[in-house]
Coordinates of C-alpha atoms in Angstrom, one line a residue:
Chain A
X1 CA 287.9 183.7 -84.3
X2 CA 289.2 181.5 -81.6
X3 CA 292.2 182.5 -80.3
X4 CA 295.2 180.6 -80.0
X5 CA 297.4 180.3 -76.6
X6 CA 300.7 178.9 -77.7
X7 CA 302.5 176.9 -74.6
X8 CA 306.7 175.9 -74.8
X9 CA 308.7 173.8 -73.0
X10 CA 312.2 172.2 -73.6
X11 CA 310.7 168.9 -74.1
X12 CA 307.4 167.6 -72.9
X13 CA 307.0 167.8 -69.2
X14 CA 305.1 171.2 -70.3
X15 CA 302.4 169.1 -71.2
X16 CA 301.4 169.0 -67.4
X17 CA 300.9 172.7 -68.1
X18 CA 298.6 172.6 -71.5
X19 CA 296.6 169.6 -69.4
X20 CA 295.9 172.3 -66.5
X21 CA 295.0 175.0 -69.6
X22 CA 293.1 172.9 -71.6
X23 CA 290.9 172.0 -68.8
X24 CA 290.2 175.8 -67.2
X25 CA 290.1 177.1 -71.1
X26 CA 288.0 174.5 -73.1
X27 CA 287.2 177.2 -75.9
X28 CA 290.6 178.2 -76.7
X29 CA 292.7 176.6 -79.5
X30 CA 296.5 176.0 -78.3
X31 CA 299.7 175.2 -80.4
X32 CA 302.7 173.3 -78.2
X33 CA 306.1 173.1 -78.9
X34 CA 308.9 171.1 -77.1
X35 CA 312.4 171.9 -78.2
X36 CA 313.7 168.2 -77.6
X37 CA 316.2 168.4 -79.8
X38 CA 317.8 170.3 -77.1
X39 CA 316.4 169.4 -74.3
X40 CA 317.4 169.6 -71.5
X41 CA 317.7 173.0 -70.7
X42 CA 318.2 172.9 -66.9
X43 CA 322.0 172.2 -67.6
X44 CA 322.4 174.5 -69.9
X45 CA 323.7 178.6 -69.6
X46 CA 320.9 181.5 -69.7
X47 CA 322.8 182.9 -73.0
X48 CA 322.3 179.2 -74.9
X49 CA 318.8 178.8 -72.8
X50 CA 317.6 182.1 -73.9
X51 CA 318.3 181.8 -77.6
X52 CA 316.6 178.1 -77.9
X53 CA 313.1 179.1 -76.1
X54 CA 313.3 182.8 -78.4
X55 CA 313.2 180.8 -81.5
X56 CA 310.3 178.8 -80.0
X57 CA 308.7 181.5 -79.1
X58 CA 309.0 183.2 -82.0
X59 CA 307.6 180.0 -84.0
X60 CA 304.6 179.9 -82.1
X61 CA 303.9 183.7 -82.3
X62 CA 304.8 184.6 -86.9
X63 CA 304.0 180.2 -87.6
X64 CA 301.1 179.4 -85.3
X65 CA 299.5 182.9 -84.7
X66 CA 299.7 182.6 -80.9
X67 CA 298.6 185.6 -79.6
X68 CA 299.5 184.2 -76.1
X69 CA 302.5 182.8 -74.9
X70 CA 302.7 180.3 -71.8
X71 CA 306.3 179.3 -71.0
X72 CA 305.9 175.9 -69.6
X73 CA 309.1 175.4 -68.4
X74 CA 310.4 176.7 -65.6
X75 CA 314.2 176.6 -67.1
X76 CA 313.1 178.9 -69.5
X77 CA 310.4 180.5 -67.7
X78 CA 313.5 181.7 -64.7
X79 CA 316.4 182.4 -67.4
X80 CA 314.6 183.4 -70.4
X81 CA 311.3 185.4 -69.6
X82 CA 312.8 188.6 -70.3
X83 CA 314.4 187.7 -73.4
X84 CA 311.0 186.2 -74.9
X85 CA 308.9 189.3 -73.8
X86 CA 311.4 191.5 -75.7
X87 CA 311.2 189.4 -78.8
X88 CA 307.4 188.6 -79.3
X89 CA 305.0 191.5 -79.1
X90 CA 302.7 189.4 -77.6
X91 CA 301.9 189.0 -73.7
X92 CA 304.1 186.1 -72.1
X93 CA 303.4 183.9 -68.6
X94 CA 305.8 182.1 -67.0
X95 CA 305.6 179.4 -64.5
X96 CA 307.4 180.9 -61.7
X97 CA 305.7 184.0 -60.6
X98 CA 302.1 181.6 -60.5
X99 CA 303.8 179.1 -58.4
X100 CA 304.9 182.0 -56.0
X101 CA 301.5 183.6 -55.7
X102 CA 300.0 180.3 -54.9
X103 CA 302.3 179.8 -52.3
X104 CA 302.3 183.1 -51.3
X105 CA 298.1 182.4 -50.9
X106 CA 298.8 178.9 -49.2
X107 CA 301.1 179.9 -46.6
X108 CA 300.8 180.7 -42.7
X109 CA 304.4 180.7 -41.7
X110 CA 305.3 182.9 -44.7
X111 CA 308.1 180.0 -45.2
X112 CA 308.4 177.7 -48.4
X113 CA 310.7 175.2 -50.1
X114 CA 310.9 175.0 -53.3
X115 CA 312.3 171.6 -55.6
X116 CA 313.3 171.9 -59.3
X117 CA 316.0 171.4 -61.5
X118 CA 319.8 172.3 -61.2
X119 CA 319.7 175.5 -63.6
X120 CA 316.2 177.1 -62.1
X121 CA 317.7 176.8 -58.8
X122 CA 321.1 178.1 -59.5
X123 CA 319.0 181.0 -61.1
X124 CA 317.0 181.5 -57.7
X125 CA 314.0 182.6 -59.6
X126 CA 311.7 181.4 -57.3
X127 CA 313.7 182.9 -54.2
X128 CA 313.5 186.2 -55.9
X129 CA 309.9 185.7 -56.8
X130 CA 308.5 184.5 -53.2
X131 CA 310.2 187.1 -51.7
X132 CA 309.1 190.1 -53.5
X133 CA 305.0 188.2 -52.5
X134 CA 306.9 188.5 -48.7
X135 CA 307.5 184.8 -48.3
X136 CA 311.1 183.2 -47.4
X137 CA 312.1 180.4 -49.8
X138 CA 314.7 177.5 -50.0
X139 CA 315.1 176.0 -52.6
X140 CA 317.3 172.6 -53.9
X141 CA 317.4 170.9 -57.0
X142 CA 316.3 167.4 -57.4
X143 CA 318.1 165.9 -60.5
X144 CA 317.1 162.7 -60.4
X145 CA 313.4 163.2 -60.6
X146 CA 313.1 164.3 -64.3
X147 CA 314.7 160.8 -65.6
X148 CA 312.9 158.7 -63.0
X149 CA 309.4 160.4 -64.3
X150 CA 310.7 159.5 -68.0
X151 CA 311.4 156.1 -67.0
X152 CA 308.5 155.5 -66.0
X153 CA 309.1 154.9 -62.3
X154 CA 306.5 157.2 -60.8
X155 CA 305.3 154.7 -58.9
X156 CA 308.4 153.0 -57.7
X157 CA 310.3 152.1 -54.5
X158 CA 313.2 153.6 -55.6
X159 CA 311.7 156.8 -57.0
X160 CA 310.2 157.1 -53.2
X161 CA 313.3 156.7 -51.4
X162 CA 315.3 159.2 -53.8
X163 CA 312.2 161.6 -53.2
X164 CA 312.6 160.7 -49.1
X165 CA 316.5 161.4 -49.4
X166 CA 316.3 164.9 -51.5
X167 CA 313.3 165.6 -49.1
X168 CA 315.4 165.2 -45.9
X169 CA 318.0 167.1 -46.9
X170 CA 315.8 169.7 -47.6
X171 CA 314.0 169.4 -44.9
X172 CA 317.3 169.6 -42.5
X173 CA 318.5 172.7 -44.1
X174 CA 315.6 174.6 -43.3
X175 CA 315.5 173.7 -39.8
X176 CA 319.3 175.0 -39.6
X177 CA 318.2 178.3 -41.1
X178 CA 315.1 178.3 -38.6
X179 CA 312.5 178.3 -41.5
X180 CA 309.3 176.7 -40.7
X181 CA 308.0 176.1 -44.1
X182 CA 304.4 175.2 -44.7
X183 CA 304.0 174.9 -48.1
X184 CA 306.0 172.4 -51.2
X185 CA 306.3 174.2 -54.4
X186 CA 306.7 171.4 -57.3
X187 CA 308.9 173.6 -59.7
X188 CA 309.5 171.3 -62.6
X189 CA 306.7 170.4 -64.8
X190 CA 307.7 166.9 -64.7
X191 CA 307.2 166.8 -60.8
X192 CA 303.2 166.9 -60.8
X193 CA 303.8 162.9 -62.0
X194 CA 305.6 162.4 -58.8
X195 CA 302.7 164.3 -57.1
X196 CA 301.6 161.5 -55.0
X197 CA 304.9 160.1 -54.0
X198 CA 305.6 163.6 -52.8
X199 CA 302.6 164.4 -50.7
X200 CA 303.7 160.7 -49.1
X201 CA 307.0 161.9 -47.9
X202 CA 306.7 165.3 -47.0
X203 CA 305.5 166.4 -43.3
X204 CA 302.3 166.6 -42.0
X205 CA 300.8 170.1 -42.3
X206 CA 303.0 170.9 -45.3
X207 CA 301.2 171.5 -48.5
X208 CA 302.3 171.0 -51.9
X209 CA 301.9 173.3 -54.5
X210 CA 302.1 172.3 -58.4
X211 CA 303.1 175.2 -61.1
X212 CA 301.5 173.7 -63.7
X213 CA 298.1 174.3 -61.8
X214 CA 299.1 177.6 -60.7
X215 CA 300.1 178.9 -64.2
X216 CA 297.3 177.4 -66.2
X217 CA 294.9 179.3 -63.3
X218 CA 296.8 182.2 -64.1
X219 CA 296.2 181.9 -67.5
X220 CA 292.5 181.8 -67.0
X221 CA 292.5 184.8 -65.0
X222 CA 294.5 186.7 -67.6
X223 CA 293.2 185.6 -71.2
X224 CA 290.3 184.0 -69.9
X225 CA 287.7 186.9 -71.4
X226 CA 289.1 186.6 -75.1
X227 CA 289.6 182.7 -74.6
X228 CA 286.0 182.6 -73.9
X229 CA 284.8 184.7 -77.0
X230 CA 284.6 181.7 -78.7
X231 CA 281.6 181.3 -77.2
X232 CA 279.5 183.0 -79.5
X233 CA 280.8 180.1 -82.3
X234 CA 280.8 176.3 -82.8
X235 CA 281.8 175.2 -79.8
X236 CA 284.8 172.1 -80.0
X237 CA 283.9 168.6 -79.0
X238 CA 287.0 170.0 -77.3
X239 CA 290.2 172.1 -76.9
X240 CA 291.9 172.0 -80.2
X241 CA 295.6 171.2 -80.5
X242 CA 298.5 171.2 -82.8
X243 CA 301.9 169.7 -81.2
X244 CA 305.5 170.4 -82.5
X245 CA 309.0 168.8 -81.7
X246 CA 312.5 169.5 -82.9
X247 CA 313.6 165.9 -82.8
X248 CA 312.3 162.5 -80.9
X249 CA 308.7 162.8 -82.4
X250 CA 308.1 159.3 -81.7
X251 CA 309.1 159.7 -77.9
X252 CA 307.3 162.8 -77.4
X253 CA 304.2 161.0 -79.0
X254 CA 304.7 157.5 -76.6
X255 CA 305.6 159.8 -73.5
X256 CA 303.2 163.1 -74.2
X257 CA 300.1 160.8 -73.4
X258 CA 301.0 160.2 -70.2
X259 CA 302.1 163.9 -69.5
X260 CA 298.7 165.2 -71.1
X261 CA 296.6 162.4 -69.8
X262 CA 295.0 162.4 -73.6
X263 CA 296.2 160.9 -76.4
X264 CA 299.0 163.9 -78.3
X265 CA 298.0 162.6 -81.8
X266 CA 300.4 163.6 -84.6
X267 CA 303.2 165.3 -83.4
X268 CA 304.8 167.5 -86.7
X269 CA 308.8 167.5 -86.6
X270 CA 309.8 171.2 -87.2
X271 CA 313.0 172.7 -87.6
X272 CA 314.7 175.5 -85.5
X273 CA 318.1 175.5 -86.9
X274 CA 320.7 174.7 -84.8
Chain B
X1 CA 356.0 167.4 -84.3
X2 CA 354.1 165.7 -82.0
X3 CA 350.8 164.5 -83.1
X4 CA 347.7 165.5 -82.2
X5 CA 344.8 163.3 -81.1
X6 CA 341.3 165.1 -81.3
X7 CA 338.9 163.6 -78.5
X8 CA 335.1 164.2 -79.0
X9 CA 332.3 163.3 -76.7
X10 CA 328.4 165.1 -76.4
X11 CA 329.8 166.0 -72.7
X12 CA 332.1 165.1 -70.2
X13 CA 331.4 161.1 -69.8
X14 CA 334.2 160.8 -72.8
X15 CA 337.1 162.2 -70.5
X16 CA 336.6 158.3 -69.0
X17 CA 338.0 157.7 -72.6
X18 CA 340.8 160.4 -72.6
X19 CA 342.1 159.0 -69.5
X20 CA 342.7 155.7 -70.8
X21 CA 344.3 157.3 -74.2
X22 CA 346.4 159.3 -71.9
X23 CA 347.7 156.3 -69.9
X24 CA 348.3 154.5 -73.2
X25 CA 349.3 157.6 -75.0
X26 CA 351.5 159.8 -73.1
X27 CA 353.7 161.5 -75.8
X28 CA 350.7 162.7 -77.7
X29 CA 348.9 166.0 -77.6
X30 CA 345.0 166.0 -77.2
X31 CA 342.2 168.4 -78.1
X32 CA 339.0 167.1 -76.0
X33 CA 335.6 168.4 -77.3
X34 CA 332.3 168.1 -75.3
X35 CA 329.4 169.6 -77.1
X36 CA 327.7 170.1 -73.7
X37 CA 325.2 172.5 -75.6
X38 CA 323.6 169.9 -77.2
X39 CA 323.9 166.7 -74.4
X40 CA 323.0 164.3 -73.9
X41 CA 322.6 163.0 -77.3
X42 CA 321.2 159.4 -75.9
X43 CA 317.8 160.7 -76.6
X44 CA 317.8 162.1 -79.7
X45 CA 317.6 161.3 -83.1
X46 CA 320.7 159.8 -85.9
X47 CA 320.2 162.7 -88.8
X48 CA 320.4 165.5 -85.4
X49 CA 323.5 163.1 -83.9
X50 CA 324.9 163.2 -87.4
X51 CA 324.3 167.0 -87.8
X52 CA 326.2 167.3 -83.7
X53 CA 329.1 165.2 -83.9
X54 CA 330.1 166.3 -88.1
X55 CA 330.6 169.7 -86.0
X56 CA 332.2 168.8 -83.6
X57 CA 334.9 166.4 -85.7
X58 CA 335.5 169.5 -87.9
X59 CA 336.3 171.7 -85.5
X60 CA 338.8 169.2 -83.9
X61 CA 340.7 168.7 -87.2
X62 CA 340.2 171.8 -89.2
X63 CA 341.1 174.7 -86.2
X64 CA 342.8 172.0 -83.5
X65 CA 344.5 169.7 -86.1
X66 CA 343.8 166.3 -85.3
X67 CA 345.2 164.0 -87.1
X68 CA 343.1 161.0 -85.7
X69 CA 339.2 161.4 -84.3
X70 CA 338.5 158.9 -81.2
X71 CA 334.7 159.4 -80.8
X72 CA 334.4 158.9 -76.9
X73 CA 331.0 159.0 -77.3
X74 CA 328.7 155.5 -77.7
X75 CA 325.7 157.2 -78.7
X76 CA 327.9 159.1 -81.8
X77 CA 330.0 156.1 -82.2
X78 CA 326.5 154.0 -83.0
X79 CA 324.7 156.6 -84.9
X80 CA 327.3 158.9 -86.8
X81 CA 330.7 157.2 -87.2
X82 CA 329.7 156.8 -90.8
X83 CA 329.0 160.3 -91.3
X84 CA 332.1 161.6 -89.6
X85 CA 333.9 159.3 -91.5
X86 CA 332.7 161.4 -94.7
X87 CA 333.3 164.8 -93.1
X88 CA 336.6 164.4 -92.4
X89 CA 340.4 163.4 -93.9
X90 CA 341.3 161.9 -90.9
X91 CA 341.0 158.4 -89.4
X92 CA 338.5 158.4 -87.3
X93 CA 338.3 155.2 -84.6
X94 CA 334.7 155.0 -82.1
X95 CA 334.0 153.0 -79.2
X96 CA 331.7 150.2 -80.4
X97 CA 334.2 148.0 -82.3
X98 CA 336.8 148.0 -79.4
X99 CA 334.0 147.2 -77.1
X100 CA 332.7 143.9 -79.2
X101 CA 336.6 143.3 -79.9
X102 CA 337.4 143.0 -76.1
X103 CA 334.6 141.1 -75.8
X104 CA 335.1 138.9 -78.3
X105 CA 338.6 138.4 -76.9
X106 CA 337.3 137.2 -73.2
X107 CA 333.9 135.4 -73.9
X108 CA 334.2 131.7 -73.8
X109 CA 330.3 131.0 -74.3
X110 CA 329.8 133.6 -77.3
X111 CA 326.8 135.3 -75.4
X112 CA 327.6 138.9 -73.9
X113 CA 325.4 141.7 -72.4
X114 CA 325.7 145.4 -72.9
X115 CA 324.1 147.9 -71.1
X116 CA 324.1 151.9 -72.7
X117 CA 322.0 154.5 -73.0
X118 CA 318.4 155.0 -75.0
X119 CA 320.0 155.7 -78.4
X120 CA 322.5 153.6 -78.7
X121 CA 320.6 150.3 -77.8
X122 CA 317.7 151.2 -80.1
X123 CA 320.5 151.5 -83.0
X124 CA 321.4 148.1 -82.3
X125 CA 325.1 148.8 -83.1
X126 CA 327.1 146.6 -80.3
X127 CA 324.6 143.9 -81.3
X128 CA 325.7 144.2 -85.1
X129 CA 329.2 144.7 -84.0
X130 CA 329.5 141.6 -81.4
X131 CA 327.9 139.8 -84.6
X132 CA 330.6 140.4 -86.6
X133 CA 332.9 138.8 -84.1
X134 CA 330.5 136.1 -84.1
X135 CA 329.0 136.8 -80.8
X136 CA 325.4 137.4 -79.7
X137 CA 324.6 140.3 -77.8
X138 CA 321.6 141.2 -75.7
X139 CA 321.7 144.7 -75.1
X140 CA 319.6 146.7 -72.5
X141 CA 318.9 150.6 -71.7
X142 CA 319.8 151.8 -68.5
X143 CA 318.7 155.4 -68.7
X144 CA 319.2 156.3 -64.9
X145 CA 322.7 155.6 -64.7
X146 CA 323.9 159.0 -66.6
X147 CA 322.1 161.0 -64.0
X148 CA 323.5 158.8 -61.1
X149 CA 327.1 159.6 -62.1
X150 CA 326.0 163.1 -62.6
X151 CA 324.7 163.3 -59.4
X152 CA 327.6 161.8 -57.8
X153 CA 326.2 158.9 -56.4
X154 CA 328.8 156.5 -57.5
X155 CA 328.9 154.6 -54.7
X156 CA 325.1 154.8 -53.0
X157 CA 322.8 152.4 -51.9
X158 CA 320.1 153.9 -54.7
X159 CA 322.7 153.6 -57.2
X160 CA 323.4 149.8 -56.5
X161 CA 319.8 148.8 -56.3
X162 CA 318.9 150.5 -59.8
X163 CA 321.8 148.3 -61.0
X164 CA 320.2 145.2 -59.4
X165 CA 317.0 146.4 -61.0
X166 CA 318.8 146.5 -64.7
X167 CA 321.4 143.5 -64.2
X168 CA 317.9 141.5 -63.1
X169 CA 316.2 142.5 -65.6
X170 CA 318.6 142.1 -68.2
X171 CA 319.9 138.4 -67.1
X172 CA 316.2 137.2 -67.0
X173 CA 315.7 138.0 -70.4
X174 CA 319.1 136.3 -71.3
X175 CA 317.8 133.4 -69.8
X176 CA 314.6 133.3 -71.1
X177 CA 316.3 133.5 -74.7
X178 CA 318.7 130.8 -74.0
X179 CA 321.5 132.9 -73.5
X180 CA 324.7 132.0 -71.4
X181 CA 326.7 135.5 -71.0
X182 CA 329.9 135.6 -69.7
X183 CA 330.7 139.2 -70.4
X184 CA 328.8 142.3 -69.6
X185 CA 330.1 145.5 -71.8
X186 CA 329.8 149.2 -70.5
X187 CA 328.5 150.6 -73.7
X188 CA 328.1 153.9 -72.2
X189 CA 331.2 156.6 -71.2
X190 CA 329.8 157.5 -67.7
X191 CA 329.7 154.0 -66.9
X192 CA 333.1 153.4 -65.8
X193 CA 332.4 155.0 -62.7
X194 CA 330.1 152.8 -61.6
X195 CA 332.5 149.7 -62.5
X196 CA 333.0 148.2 -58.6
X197 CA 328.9 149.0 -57.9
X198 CA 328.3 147.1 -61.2
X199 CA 331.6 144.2 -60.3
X200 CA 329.7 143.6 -57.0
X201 CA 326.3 143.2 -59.0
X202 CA 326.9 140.8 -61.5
X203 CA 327.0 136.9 -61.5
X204 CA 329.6 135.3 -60.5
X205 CA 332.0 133.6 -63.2
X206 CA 330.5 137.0 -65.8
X207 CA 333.5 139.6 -66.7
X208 CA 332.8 143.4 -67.2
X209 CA 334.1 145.1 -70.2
X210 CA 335.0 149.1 -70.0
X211 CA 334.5 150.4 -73.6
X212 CA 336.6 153.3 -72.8
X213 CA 339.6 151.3 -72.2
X214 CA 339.0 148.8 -75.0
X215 CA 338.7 151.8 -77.5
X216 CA 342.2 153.5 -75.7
X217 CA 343.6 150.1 -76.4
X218 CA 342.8 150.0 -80.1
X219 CA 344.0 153.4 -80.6
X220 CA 347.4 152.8 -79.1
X221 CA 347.7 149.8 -81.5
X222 CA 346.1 152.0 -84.6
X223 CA 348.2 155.3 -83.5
X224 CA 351.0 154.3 -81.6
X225 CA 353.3 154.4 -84.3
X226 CA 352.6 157.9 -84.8
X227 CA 352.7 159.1 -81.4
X228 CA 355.4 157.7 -80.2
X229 CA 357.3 159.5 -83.0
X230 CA 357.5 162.6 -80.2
X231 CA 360.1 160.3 -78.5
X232 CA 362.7 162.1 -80.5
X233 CA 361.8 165.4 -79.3
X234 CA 361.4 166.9 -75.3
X235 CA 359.5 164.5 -73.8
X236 CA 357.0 166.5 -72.2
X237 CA 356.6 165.7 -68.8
X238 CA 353.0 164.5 -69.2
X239 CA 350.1 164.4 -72.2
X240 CA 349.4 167.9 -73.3
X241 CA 345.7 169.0 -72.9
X242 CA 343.3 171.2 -74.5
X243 CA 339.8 171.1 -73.3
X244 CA 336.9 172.7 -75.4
X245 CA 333.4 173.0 -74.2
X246 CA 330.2 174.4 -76.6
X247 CA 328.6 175.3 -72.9
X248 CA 328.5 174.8 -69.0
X249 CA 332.2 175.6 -69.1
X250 CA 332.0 175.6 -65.0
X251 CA 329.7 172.4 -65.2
X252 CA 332.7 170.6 -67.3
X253 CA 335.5 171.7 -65.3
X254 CA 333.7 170.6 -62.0
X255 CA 332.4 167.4 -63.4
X256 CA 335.3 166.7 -65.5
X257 CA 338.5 165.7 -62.8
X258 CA 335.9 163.4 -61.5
X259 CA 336.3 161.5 -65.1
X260 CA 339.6 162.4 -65.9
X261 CA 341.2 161.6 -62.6
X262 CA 343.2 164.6 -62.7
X263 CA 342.4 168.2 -63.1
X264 CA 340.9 169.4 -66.5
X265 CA 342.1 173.1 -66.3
X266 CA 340.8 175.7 -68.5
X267 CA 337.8 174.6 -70.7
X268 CA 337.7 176.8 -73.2
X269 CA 334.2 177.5 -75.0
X270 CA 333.5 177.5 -78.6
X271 CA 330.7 178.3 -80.7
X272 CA 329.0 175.6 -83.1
X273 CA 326.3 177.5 -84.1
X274 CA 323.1 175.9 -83.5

């Protein structure tokens, strides 16, 4: 029996995530839900964030059989990891402790900056997590980037220049606290679209470090063994998928493509309450 | 007894709204309700609006007692004014019809623009509305402008080029349908704070409509009566105030003088469910 990793996110930027799974765990079968009906979460409290992705969770885990969780959000994955793990009694990965590790593997001055939204910063889950892997981290939260990627403007001259002006701030802050940082962590799944716009304006030497790929190699390393047990079966043409929404099915399906980089297909509409 | 005035919005952006009822209203009471839980609603779908703002009006009339609903919300106003309606005893009066009113009122060729957010140009409701008033509409998205105000770049150099963007945009397609506009509407609450970036950008000889005035105008016409009736009484010495948020309490009362344009005080936070 293949197993089946389930991945959540507040809306669809996860999809980064499940694009990094898919391709380092071909043989597993993966169930995604984005809670757009609420989304987003990274202006919302940890009380409302952590009772939205719990009843995700717990859809993925008694509906879909997951026997794996990936939190693909790192909202929910720095307000709500601890409230998931007590409600499914299945293992659960976040994004932030992954993004950490990679930096904590990247880095030579053992200092970092870290970009995501307003409510993952204000939780400073990736301070907390970089500095228990002995690395110093600033962080600052970059609210503009999430709309810009879902207008479409990854490729634009305004989306630079907001990226040049959050990145100089940044950048000026640490050199009043005497970092040195070395290494970029993208800390928002919607950033990896901005990827190359980012590696553009950030100094030379400085490495940039995507959570998406960080969790999904995580993943590999952790469920990897029973994801590959499928072996011994049919092997898929390819991953198999099922994707859920709470609302916006027809956005997630013209926006998940581009997230995913494959068509989503049929996205079923499912409903939480609430 | 003075009458009370129940004020609903999906956050903050409707305290742009409040203010003008406040200026136009100043013997009434107001309950103020931003469902802040659940924003922004520009994205999601009418039966989840529907479900949001049916909440949100019952809680203003049945525990606050509003005797009259302004909906200073365009998104709700276009998608669940109906439904409202049904819910609840009171009269309830949205933004949309003002808008295309005022409008109507200034336009000399018959053509107008309106710029909003996602959900409330894919409902096409200022277009129906500035038909009834025999007036065409051509009505354009601008989903980066929320986040802009949010961010508190009101008046930045980012902020006016992704107005150029939109305005160009937007007047090349009037033109290309034979269009001759001579207003542009702000079909969307936050909006009002970027009236002198958005005055310098359009053409010259086209006049900019604030839906949040235009709906504080019609309410004082359709209300007046009523609360003017506190005359007889103390007048207080200005509007009295209750603010109600579902969440971000801090997020509101930060945010919200900005709109207001004076303090907000205490939000208190209530429960919807959901």
């Amino acid at each position: 029996m293949t197993p089946t990793i389930g991945v959540f996110d507040s809306g669809f930027g996860g999809l980064t995530v499940l694009r990094a799974l898919v391709a380092r765990l071909p043989l597993a079968r993966f169930a995604f839900i984005g809670d757009t009906a609420r989304l987003p979460y990274g202006s919302k409290s940890r009380r409302t964030i952590a009772r939205y992705a719990v009843q995700s969770a717990q859809f993925l885990v008694r509906e879909q059989g997951a026997e794996f969780l990936v939190i693909a959000c790192n909202t929910a994955s720095a307000l709500a990891l601890d409230a998931i793990q007590q409600a499914v009694p299945v293992p659960v990965l976040g994004v932030i402790d992954p993004g950490a590790t990679a930096a904590r593997a990247g880095s030579r001055t053992n200092d970092v900056l870290v970009i995501a939204t307003d409510a993952t910063v204000r939780s400073h889950a990736y301070a907390a997590a970089c500095r228990a892997h002995g690395l110093r981290a600033l962080e600052k939260a970059c609210p503009l980037l999430v709309p810009l990627v879902e207008e479409g403007w990854t490729d634009h001259p305004v989306t630079a220049e907001v990226i040049r002006i959050y990145l100089d701030e940044l950048n000026t802050e640490a050199a009043a606290l005497g970092l040195n940082p070395d290494m970029l962590v993208l800390g928002c799944t919607h950033y990896p679209l901005l990827r190359p716009l980012i590696e553009r304006a950030v100094p030379s030497g400085m490495r940039v470090i995507d959570s998406a790929e960080a969790a999904a190699e995580a993943a590999a390393l952790q469920f990897g063994n029973i994801a590959h047990a499928g072996k011994a079966g049919v092997r898929p043409p390819s991953a198999e998928l099922r994707c859920f929404a709470t609302d916006s099915v027809e956005k997630f399906e013209r926006l998940g493509s581009r997230f995913l980089d494959r068509p989503v297909g049929k996205v079923e509409l499912v409903d939480l309450g609430g």
